[in-house]
Coordinates of C-alpha atoms in Angstrom, one line a residue:
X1 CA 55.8 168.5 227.4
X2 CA 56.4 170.6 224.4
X3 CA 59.7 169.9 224.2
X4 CA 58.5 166.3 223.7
X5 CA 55.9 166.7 221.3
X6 CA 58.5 168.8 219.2
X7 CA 60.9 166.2 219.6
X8 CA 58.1 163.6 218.2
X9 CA 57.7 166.2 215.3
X10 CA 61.0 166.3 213.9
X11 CA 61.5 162.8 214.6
X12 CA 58.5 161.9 212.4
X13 CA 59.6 164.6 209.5
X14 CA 63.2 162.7 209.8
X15 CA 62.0 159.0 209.6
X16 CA 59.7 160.3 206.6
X17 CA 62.2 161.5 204.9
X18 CA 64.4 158.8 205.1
X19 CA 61.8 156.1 204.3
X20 CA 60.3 157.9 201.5
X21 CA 63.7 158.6 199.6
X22 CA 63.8 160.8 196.6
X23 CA 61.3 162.9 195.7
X24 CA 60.3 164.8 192.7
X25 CA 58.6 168.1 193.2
X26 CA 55.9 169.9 191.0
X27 CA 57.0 173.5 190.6
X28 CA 54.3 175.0 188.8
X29 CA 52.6 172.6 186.3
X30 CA 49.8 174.2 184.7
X31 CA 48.2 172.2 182.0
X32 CA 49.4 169.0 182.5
X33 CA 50.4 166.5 185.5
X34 CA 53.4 164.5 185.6
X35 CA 52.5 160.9 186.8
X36 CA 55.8 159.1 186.8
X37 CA 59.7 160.7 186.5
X38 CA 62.5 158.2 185.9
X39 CA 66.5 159.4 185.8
X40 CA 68.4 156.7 184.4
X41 CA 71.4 155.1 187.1
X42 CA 69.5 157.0 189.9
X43 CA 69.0 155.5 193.2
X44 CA 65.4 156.2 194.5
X45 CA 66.1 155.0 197.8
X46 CA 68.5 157.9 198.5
X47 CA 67.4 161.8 198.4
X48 CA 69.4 162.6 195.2
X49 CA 70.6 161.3 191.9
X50 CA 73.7 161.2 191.5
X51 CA 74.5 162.6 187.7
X52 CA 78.1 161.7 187.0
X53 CA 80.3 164.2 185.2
X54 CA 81.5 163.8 181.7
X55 CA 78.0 161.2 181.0
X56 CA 74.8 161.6 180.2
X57 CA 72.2 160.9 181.8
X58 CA 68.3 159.9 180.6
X59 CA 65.4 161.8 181.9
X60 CA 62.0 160.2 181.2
X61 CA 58.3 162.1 182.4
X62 CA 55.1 160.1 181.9
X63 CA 52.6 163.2 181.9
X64 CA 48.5 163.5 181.3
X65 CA 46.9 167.0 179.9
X66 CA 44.3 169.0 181.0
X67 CA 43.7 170.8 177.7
X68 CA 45.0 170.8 174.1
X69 CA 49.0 171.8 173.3
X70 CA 50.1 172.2 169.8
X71 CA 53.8 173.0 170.7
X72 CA 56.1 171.5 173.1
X73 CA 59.9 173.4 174.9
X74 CA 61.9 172.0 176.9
X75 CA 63.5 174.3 179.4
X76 CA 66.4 173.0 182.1
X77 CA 67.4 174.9 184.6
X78 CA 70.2 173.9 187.3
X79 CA 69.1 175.7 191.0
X80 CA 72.5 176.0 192.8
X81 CA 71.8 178.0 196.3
X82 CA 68.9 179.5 195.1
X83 CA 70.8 180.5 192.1
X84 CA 68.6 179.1 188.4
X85 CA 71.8 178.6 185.6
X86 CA 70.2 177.2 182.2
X87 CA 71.5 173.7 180.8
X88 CA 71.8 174.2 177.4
X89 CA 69.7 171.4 175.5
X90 CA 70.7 170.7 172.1
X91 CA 67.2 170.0 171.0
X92 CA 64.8 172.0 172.9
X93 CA 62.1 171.5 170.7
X94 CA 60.2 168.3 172.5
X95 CA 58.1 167.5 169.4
X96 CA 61.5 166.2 167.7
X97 CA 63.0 163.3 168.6
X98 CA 61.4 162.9 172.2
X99 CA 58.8 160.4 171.8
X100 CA 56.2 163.3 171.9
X101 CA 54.1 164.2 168.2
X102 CA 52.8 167.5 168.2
X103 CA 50.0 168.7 169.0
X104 CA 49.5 167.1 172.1
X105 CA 45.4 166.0 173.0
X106 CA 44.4 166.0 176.3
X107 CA 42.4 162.4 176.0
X108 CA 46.1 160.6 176.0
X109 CA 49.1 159.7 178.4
X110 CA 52.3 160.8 177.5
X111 CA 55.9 159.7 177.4
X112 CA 58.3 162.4 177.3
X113 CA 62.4 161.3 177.0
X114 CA 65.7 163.4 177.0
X115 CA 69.3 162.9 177.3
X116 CA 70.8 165.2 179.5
X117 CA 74.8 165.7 179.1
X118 CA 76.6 166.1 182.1
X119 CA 79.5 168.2 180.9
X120 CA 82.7 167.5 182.7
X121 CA 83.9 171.2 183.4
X122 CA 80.5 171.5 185.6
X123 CA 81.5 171.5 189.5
X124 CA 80.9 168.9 191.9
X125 CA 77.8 170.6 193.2
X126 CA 74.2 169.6 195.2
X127 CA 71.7 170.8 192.1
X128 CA 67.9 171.0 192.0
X129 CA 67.7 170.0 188.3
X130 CA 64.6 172.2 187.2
X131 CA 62.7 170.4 184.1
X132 CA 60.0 172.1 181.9
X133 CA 58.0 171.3 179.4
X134 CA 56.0 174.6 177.7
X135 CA 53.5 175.1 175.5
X136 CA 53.0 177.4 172.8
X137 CA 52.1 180.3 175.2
X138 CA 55.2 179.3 177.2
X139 CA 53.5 178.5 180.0
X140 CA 54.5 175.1 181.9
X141 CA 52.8 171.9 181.2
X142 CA 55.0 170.2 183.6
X143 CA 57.5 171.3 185.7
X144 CA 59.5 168.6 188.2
X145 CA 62.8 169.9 190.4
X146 CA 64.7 166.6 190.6
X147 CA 67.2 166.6 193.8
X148 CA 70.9 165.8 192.2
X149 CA 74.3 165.8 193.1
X150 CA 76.8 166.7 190.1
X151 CA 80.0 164.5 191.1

């Protein structure tokens, strides 16, 4: 009987997983709440964007506040076996030129967008694509791991 109900167990975790698709993780959001997450050429119905090398690829994060923020960093991170490498943004600064105007009030909804390069010498690697958004104190607004596949 056991046996059965742990069959029934990981058969419902497997046919959840499968429905459901992708999904994007909180890891730590503080101050704010991301409500939506978009990644441009990314198939929700599978369990990882594919982020072709040598492109770019668009990362957009609808977010609400729970208090006041006057500055805004983005921070990327690439989480390879556990293993956090930094993507290096050209503009980390998210109150320039990322449909974000600092400060930040807590009374509005928010529409954060990057472009993410996807370099060509990066390997052909499964990636948990780490994306934060800090304030001032460096503490995370929001924080989504997006499942990827660098190919």
């Amino acid at each position: 009987m056991k046996q059965f109900v742990f069959f029934i167990l990981i058969w419902g975790y497997l046919v959840n997983c499968t429905v459901n698709g992708l999904q994007f993780t909180d890891c730590g959001s503080k101050t704010g709440k991301f409500t939506s997450v978009y990644v441009s050429d990314c198939d929700t119905t599978k369990h990882e964007c594919i982020l072709k090398r040598d492109s770019n690829v668009t990362i957009i994060i609808d977010f609400t506040l729970a208090e006041n923020v006057n500055a805004v960093k983005t921070v990327v991170h690439g989480k390879v076996m556990g293993v956090e490498m930094p993507f290096n943004l050209q503009n980390p600064d998210a109150c320039i030129g990322s449909g974000l105007i600092c400060p930040l009030s807590k009374t509005e909804i928010y529409v954060y967008t990057a472009v993410l390069p996807v370099l060509k010498a990066y390997p052909k690697v499964n990636v948990i694509v780490k994306w934060e958004l800090k304030d001032e104190h460096d503490e995370d607004i929001v924080c989504v791991e997006i499942p990827a596949k660098i190919q």
